GROMACS .gro file of C-alpha atoms in nm:
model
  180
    1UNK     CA    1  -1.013   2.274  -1.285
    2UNK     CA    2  -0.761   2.088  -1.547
    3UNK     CA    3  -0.417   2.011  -1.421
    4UNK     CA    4  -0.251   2.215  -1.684
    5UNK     CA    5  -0.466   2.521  -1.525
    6UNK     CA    6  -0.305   2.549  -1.150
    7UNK     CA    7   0.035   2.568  -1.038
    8UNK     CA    8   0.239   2.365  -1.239
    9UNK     CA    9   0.489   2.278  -0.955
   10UNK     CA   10   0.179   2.171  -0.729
   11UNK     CA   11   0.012   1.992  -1.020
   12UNK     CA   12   0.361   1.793  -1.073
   13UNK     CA   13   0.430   1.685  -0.727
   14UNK     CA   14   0.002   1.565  -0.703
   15UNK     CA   15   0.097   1.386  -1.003
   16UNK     CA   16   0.376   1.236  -0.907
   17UNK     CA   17   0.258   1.173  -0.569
   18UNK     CA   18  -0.015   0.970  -0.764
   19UNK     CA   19   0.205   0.787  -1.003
   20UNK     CA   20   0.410   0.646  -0.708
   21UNK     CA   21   0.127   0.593  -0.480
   22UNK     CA   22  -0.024   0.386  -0.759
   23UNK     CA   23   0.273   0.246  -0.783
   24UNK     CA   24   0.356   0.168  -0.416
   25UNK     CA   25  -0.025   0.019  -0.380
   26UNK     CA   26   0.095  -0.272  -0.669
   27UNK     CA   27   0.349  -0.383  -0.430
   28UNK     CA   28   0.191  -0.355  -0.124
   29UNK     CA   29  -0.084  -0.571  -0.308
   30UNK     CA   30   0.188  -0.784  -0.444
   31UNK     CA   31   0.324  -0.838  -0.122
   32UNK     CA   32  -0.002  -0.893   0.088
   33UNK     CA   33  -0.072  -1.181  -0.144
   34UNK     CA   34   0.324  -1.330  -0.078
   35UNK     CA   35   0.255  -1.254   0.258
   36UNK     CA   36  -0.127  -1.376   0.304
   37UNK     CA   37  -0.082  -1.732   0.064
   38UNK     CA   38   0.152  -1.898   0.290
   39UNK     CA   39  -0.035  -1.808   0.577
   40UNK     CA   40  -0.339  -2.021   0.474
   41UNK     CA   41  -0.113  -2.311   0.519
   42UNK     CA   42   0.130  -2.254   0.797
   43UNK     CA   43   0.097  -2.354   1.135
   44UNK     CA   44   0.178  -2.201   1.449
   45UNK     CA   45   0.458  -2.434   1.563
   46UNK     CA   46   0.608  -2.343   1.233
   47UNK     CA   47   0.533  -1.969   1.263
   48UNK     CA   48   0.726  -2.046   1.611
   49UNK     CA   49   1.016  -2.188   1.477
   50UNK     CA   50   1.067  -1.936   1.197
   51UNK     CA   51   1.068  -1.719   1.447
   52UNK     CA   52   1.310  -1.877   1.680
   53UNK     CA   53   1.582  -2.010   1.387
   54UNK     CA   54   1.573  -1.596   1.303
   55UNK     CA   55   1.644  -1.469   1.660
   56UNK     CA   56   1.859  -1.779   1.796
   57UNK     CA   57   2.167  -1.576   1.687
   58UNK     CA   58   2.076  -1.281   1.825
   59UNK     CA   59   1.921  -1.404   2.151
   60UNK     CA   60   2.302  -1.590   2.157
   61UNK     CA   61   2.487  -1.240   2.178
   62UNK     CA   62   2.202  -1.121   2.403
   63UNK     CA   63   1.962  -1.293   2.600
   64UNK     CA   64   1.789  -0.972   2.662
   65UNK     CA   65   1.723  -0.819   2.327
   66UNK     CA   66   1.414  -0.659   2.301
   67UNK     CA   67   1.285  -0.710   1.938
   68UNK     CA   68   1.385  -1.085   1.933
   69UNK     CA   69   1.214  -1.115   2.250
   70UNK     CA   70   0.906  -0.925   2.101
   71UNK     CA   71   0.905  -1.175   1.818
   72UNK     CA   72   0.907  -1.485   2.008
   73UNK     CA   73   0.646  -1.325   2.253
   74UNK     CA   74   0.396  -1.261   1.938
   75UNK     CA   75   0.433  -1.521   1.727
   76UNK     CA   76   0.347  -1.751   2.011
   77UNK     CA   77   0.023  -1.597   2.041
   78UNK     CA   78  -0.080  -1.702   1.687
   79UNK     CA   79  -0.367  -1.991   1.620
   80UNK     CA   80  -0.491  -2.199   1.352
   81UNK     CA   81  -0.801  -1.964   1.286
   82UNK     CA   82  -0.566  -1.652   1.361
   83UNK     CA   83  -0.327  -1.744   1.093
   84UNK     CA   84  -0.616  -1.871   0.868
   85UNK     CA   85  -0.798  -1.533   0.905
   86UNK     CA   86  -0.489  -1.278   0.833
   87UNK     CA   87  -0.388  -1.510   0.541
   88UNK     CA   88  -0.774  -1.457   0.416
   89UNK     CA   89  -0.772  -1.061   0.505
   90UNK     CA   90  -0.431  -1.062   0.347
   91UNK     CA   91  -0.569  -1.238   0.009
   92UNK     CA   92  -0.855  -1.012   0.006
   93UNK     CA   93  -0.671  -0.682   0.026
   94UNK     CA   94  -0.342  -0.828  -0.203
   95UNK     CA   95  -0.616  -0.907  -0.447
   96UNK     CA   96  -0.808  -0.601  -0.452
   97UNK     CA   97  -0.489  -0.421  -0.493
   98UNK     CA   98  -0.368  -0.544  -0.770
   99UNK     CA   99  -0.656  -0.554  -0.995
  100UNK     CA  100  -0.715  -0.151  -0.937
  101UNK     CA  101  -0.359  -0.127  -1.029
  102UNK     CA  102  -0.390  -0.315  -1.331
  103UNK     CA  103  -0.718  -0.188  -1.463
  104UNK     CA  104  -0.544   0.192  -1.340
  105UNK     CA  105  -0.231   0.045  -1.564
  106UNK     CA  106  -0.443  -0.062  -1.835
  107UNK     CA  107  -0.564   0.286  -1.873
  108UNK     CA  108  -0.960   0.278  -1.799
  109UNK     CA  109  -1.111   0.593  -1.642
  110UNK     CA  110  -1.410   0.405  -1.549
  111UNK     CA  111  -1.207   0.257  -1.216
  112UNK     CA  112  -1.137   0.530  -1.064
  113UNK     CA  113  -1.447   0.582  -0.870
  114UNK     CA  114  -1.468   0.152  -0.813
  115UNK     CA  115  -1.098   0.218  -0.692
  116UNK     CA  116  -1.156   0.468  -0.488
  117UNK     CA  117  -1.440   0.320  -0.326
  118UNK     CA  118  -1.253  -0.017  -0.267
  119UNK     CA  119  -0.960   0.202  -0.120
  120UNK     CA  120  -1.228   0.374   0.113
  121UNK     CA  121  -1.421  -0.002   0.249
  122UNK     CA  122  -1.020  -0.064   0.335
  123UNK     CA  123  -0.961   0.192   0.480
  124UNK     CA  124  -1.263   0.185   0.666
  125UNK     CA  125  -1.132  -0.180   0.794
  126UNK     CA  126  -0.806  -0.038   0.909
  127UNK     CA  127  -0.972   0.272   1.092
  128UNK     CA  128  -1.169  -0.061   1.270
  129UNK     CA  129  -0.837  -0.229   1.349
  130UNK     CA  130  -0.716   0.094   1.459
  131UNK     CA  131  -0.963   0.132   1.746
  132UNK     CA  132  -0.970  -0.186   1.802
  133UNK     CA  133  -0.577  -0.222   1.870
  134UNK     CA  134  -0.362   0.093   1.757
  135UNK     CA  135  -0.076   0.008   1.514
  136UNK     CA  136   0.155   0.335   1.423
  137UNK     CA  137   0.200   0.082   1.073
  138UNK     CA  138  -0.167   0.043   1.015
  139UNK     CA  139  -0.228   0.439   1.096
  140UNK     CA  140   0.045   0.518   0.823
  141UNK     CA  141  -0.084   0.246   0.592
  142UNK     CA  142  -0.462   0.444   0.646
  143UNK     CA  143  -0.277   0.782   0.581
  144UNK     CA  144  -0.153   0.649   0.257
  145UNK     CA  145  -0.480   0.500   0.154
  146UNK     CA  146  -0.641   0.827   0.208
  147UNK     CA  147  -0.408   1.001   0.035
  148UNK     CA  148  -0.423   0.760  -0.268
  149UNK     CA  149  -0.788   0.803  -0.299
  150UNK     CA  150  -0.808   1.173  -0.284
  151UNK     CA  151  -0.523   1.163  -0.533
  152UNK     CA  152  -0.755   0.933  -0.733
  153UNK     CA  153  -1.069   1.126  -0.730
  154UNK     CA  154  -0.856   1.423  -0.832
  155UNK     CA  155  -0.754   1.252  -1.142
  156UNK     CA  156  -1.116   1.138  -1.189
  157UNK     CA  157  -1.253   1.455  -1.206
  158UNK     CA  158  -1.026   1.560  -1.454
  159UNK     CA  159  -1.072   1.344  -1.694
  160UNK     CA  160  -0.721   1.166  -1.650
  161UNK     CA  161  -0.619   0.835  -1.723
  162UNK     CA  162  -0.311   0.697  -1.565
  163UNK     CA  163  -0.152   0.687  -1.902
  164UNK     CA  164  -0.243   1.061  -1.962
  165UNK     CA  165  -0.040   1.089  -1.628
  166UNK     CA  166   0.268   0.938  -1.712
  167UNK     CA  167   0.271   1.088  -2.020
  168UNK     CA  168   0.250   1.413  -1.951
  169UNK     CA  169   0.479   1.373  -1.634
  170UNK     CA  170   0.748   1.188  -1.861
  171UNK     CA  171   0.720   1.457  -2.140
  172UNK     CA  172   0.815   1.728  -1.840
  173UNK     CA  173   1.098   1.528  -1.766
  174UNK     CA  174   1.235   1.494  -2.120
  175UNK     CA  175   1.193   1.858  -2.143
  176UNK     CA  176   1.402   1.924  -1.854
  177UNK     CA  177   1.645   1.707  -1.927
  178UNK     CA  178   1.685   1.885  -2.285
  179UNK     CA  179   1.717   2.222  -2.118
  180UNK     CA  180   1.962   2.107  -1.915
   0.00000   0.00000   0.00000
C-alpha cells in the first residue's frame, strides 16, 4: 500500500522515524569508526591510564564511587587481542554503516534490501553478544536496528527513495508552517 494511501499521521511519524533512524545509524557508524581506529593501536596500560587521569578527581572527593570504580575495574580487564578485536568489530560495523547511509543519501533504491540485510547479519551479532553477556546498551542498540530495517523494507516496498522521503516530509512541513 503507498504511503500517501494510510493514515497520514501514522505514515508521517514511520517516515520520520526513518529519516532520523537513517540519520542516527550515520553517526553511530561515524562514531564506531572514531571509536574502533584508535583502538587498533592503543594499549592496555594506556586504556588504564585514560581511565585513571578521568576518575582521579572523582575517586579524590570519594574513594568509594561506584562508576569510577566500575571503570578502573573494566578497563583493567582489557588485552592486546581484546582491544585489537573490538577496534576490528568496531571498523567493521562503523564501515558498514556509513556506506548504507551514503548509498541511502545518495538516493539508490537498489540498497535497501543489501541494507537491510547488512542491518539483519548485525543484528544477528548483537543478539550473539546478547546471550553471550547481556548489555541493556546492546539490547537497545538491537531494538533500534530492528526497527531501522523494518522501517527500511517498508520504504522498499514502496518504491521510496530516501530523497522521495525527505521531500515529501519537508513539503508537509512547509505546508504547515504556511498555514500557520
Amino acid at each position: 500500500m503507498p504511503a500517501a494511501a494510510g493514515n497520514p499521521r501514522r505514515e508521517a511519524v514511520l517516515d520520520w522515524t526513518f529519516l532520523i533512524g537513517v540519520l542516527l545509524k550515520g553517526v553511530d557508524g561515524l562514531v564506531e569508526l572514531v571509536v574502533g581506529i584508535p583502538l587498533l593501536f592503543v594499549t592496555p596500560d594506556q586504556i588504564s591510564g585514560l581511565a585513571r587521569a578521568l576518575t582521579a578527581g572523582e575517586l579524590a572527593e570519594d574513594p568509594n564511587d561506584f562508576w569510577a570504580n566500575l571503570l578502573l575495574r573494566e578497563t583493567a580487564k582489557f588485552s592486546h587481542a581484546g582491544l585489537a578485536l573490538g577496534g576490528a568489530f568496531l571498523l567493521v560495523h562503523g564501515v558498514v554503516k556509513l556506506a548504507i547511509v551514503i548509498a541511502l543519501l545518495l538516493g539508490s533504491r537498489r540498497i535497501y534490501p543489501w541494507a537491510a540485510g547488512a542491518l539483519a547479519l548485525l543484528a544477528i551479532l548483537q543478539i550473539v553478544d546478547l546471550v553471550l553477556k547481556f548489555s541493556i546498551g546492546v539490547l537497545l542498540l538491537c531494538v533500534f536496528d530492528v526497527i531501522i530495517i523494518v522501517l527500511t523494507v517498508r520504504e522498499w516496498r514502496e518504491g521510496r527513495s530516501l530523497h522521495d522521503v525527505i521531500r515529501v516530509r519537508l513539503s508537509a512541513l512547509t505546508r504547515r508552517r504556511a498555514r500557520e
